[in-house]
mmCIF file of C-alpha atoms in Angstrom:
data_model
loop_
_atom_site.group_PDB
_atom_site.id
_atom_site.type_symbol
_atom_site.label_atom_id
_atom_site.label_comp_id
_atom_site.label_asym_id
_atom_site.label_seq_id
_atom_site.Cartn_x
_atom_site.Cartn_y
_atom_site.Cartn_z
ATOM 1 C CA UNK A 21 1.223 -41.368 7.473
ATOM 2 C CA UNK A 22 -0.874 -38.652 9.111
ATOM 3 C CA UNK A 23 -1.529 -38.217 12.784
ATOM 4 C CA UNK A 24 -5.179 -39.331 12.915
ATOM 5 C CA UNK A 25 -5.748 -37.919 16.423
ATOM 6 C CA UNK A 26 -4.646 -34.376 15.542
ATOM 7 C CA UNK A 27 -6.259 -31.616 13.580
ATOM 8 C CA UNK A 28 -3.996 -31.949 10.538
ATOM 9 C CA UNK A 29 -2.032 -34.855 9.051
ATOM 10 C CA UNK A 30 1.688 -34.810 9.762
ATOM 11 C CA UNK A 31 3.497 -32.803 7.106
ATOM 12 C CA UNK A 32 0.480 -30.769 6.023
ATOM 13 C CA UNK A 33 0.519 -27.988 8.636
ATOM 14 C CA UNK A 34 3.975 -26.641 7.706
ATOM 15 C CA UNK A 35 2.580 -25.873 4.240
ATOM 16 C CA UNK A 36 0.477 -23.171 5.808
ATOM 17 C CA UNK A 37 1.367 -21.955 9.270
ATOM 18 C CA UNK A 38 1.243 -18.137 9.284
ATOM 19 C CA UNK A 39 3.144 -16.276 11.945
ATOM 20 C CA UNK A 40 3.616 -12.569 12.614
ATOM 21 C CA UNK A 41 6.665 -12.682 10.360
ATOM 22 C CA UNK A 42 4.973 -14.488 7.467
ATOM 23 C CA UNK A 43 1.623 -12.667 7.473
ATOM 24 C CA UNK A 44 3.011 -9.628 5.559
ATOM 25 C CA UNK A 45 4.409 -12.025 2.968
ATOM 26 C CA UNK A 46 1.012 -13.691 2.662
ATOM 27 C CA UNK A 47 -0.710 -10.346 2.233
ATOM 28 C CA UNK A 48 1.808 -9.359 -0.421
ATOM 29 C CA UNK A 49 1.146 -12.649 -2.193
ATOM 30 C CA UNK A 50 -2.593 -12.019 -2.030
ATOM 31 C CA UNK A 51 -2.079 -8.654 -3.703
ATOM 32 C CA UNK A 52 0.043 -10.183 -6.432
ATOM 33 C CA UNK A 53 -2.248 -13.003 -7.471
ATOM 34 C CA UNK A 54 -5.935 -13.775 -7.541
ATOM 35 C CA UNK A 55 -4.975 -17.475 -7.739
ATOM 36 C CA UNK A 56 -4.555 -17.470 -3.968
ATOM 37 C CA UNK A 57 -8.311 -17.071 -3.618
ATOM 38 C CA UNK A 58 -8.866 -20.223 -5.704
ATOM 39 C CA UNK A 59 -8.613 -23.139 -3.277
ATOM 40 C CA UNK A 60 -8.577 -25.681 -6.101
ATOM 41 C CA UNK A 61 -5.110 -24.459 -7.084
ATOM 42 C CA UNK A 62 -3.723 -24.430 -3.534
ATOM 43 C CA UNK A 63 -0.766 -26.595 -2.566
ATOM 44 C CA UNK A 64 -2.670 -27.832 0.486
ATOM 45 C CA UNK A 65 -5.554 -29.147 -1.634
ATOM 46 C CA UNK A 66 -3.115 -30.812 -4.016
ATOM 47 C CA UNK A 67 -1.299 -32.479 -1.097
ATOM 48 C CA UNK A 68 -4.600 -33.688 0.335
ATOM 49 C CA UNK A 69 -5.557 -35.115 -3.067
ATOM 50 C CA UNK A 70 -2.187 -36.875 -3.315
ATOM 51 C CA UNK A 71 -2.515 -38.296 0.211
ATOM 52 C CA UNK A 72 -5.976 -39.593 -0.713
ATOM 53 C CA UNK A 73 -4.713 -41.120 -3.984
ATOM 54 C CA UNK A 74 -1.902 -42.994 -2.259
ATOM 55 C CA UNK A 75 -4.260 -44.257 0.427
ATOM 56 C CA UNK A 76 -2.877 -42.237 3.348
ATOM 57 C CA UNK A 77 -6.221 -40.471 3.784
ATOM 58 C CA UNK A 78 -9.762 -41.677 3.304
ATOM 59 C CA UNK A 79 -12.187 -39.599 1.246
ATOM 60 C CA UNK A 80 -13.978 -38.522 4.450
ATOM 61 C CA UNK A 81 -10.688 -37.423 6.052
ATOM 62 C CA UNK A 82 -9.652 -35.572 2.920
ATOM 63 C CA UNK A 83 -13.008 -33.802 2.770
ATOM 64 C CA UNK A 84 -12.783 -32.921 6.469
ATOM 65 C CA UNK A 85 -9.281 -31.462 6.083
ATOM 66 C CA UNK A 86 -10.288 -29.577 2.939
ATOM 67 C CA UNK A 87 -13.254 -28.136 4.807
ATOM 68 C CA UNK A 88 -11.054 -27.057 7.726
ATOM 69 C CA UNK A 89 -8.503 -25.610 5.333
ATOM 70 C CA UNK A 90 -11.249 -23.725 3.464
ATOM 71 C CA UNK A 91 -12.449 -22.184 6.732
ATOM 72 C CA UNK A 92 -8.916 -21.243 7.681
ATOM 73 C CA UNK A 93 -8.316 -19.854 4.203
ATOM 74 C CA UNK A 94 -11.489 -17.754 4.365
ATOM 75 C CA UNK A 95 -10.475 -16.462 7.787
ATOM 76 C CA UNK A 96 -7.044 -15.448 6.455
ATOM 77 C CA UNK A 97 -8.637 -13.654 3.497
ATOM 78 C CA UNK A 98 -11.052 -11.834 5.807
ATOM 79 C CA UNK A 99 -8.180 -10.923 8.103
ATOM 80 C CA UNK A 100 -6.236 -9.595 5.138
ATOM 81 C CA UNK A 101 -9.205 -7.509 3.975
ATOM 82 C CA UNK A 102 -9.719 -6.181 7.497
ATOM 83 C CA UNK A 103 -6.032 -5.353 7.812
ATOM 84 C CA UNK A 104 -6.109 -3.569 4.465
ATOM 85 C CA UNK A 105 -9.188 -1.570 5.524
ATOM 86 C CA UNK A 106 -7.704 -0.730 8.915
ATOM 87 C CA UNK A 107 -4.445 0.399 7.317
ATOM 88 C CA UNK A 108 -6.336 2.610 4.873
ATOM 89 C CA UNK A 109 -8.373 4.074 7.738
ATOM 90 C CA UNK A 110 -5.211 4.591 9.808
ATOM 91 C CA UNK A 111 -3.567 6.364 6.876
ATOM 92 C CA UNK A 112 -6.638 8.566 6.453
ATOM 93 C CA UNK A 113 -6.718 9.391 10.164
ATOM 94 C CA UNK A 114 -2.985 10.064 10.159
ATOM 95 C CA UNK A 115 -3.403 12.563 7.304
ATOM 96 C CA UNK A 116 -6.285 14.183 9.150
ATOM 97 C CA UNK A 117 -4.258 14.350 12.366
ATOM 98 C CA UNK A 118 -1.329 15.911 10.511
ATOM 99 C CA UNK A 119 -3.546 18.562 8.940
ATOM 100 C CA UNK A 120 -5.156 19.289 12.328
ATOM 101 C CA UNK A 121 -1.697 19.641 13.905
ATOM 102 C CA UNK A 122 -0.679 22.082 11.175
ATOM 103 C CA UNK A 123 -3.919 24.025 11.641
ATOM 104 C CA UNK A 124 -3.369 24.087 15.411
ATOM 105 C CA UNK A 125 0.221 25.307 15.001
ATOM 106 C CA UNK A 126 -0.954 28.093 12.664
ATOM 107 C CA UNK A 127 -3.688 29.082 15.087
ATOM 108 C CA UNK A 128 -1.219 29.088 17.967
ATOM 109 C CA UNK A 129 1.226 31.240 15.980
ATOM 110 C CA UNK A 130 -1.584 33.653 15.056
ATOM 111 C CA UNK A 131 -2.659 33.778 18.690
ATOM 112 C CA UNK A 132 0.881 34.629 19.777
ATOM 113 C CA UNK A 133 1.069 37.336 17.101
ATOM 114 C CA UNK A 134 -2.278 38.712 18.266
ATOM 115 C CA UNK A 135 -1.106 38.736 21.883
ATOM 116 C CA UNK A 136 2.048 40.598 20.859
ATOM 117 C CA UNK A 137 -0.047 43.135 18.910
ATOM 118 C CA UNK A 138 -2.426 43.580 21.881
ATOM 119 C CA UNK A 139 0.508 44.115 24.221
ATOM 120 C CA UNK A 140 2.021 46.662 21.833
ATOM 121 C CA UNK A 141 -1.308 48.507 21.545
ATOM 122 C CA UNK A 142 -1.699 48.529 25.343
ATOM 123 C CA UNK A 143 1.781 50.046 25.622
ATOM 124 C CA UNK A 144 0.831 52.704 23.078
ATOM 125 C CA UNK A 145 -2.401 53.454 24.944
ATOM 126 C CA UNK A 146 -0.437 53.838 28.174
ATOM 127 C CA UNK A 147 2.053 56.191 26.473
ATOM 128 C CA UNK A 148 -0.769 58.282 25.028
ATOM 129 C CA UNK A 149 -2.502 58.443 28.404
ATOM 130 C CA UNK A 150 0.754 59.549 30.028
ATOM 131 C CA UNK A 151 1.241 62.215 27.359
ATOM 132 C CA UNK A 152 -2.364 63.352 27.807
ATOM 133 C CA UNK A 153 -1.867 63.707 31.550
ATOM 134 C CA UNK A 154 1.299 65.732 30.949
ATOM 135 C CA UNK A 155 -0.567 67.960 28.490
ATOM 136 C CA UNK A 156 -3.433 68.412 30.970
ATOM 137 C CA UNK A 157 -0.971 69.340 33.722
ATOM 138 C CA UNK A 158 0.659 71.962 31.427
ATOM 139 C CA UNK A 159 -2.743 73.321 30.493
ATOM 140 C CA UNK A 160 -3.622 73.719 34.148
ATOM 141 C CA UNK A 161 -0.339 75.408 34.890
ATOM 142 C CA UNK A 162 -0.853 77.809 32.010
ATOM 143 C CA UNK A 163 -4.378 78.617 33.149
ATOM 144 C CA UNK A 164 -3.169 79.286 36.690
ATOM 145 C CA UNK A 165 -0.525 81.717 35.552
#
């Protein structure tokens, strides 16, 4: 017989007690079958009907427990939908982050190449200036002589 003071009759709660370990299994089940969304086919409803038929539960108690189960069931379905949406959004953001990282790495590599080219050009400018000064000094020497 059920525990009349508690939320659920004894023996009913273990039929549906999701934990962190069972929630992925429940979500996988929800993906596999649309029957899970139909409360009339649920094991919990069938057990409540059986408990009512054998006199363990009154009609009012059965209706109360079915109502509580329906709310819990709806909450689980909403949680599943939210989880599915969050996972899709996380996957989208992860792809975006990966592409931004790749773009950043390319930009950084280009920047390093540009810095190397600038440094090389500065070295060439310095060499040309040195050569120009040497040529100017020779010109002056030639003019003096």
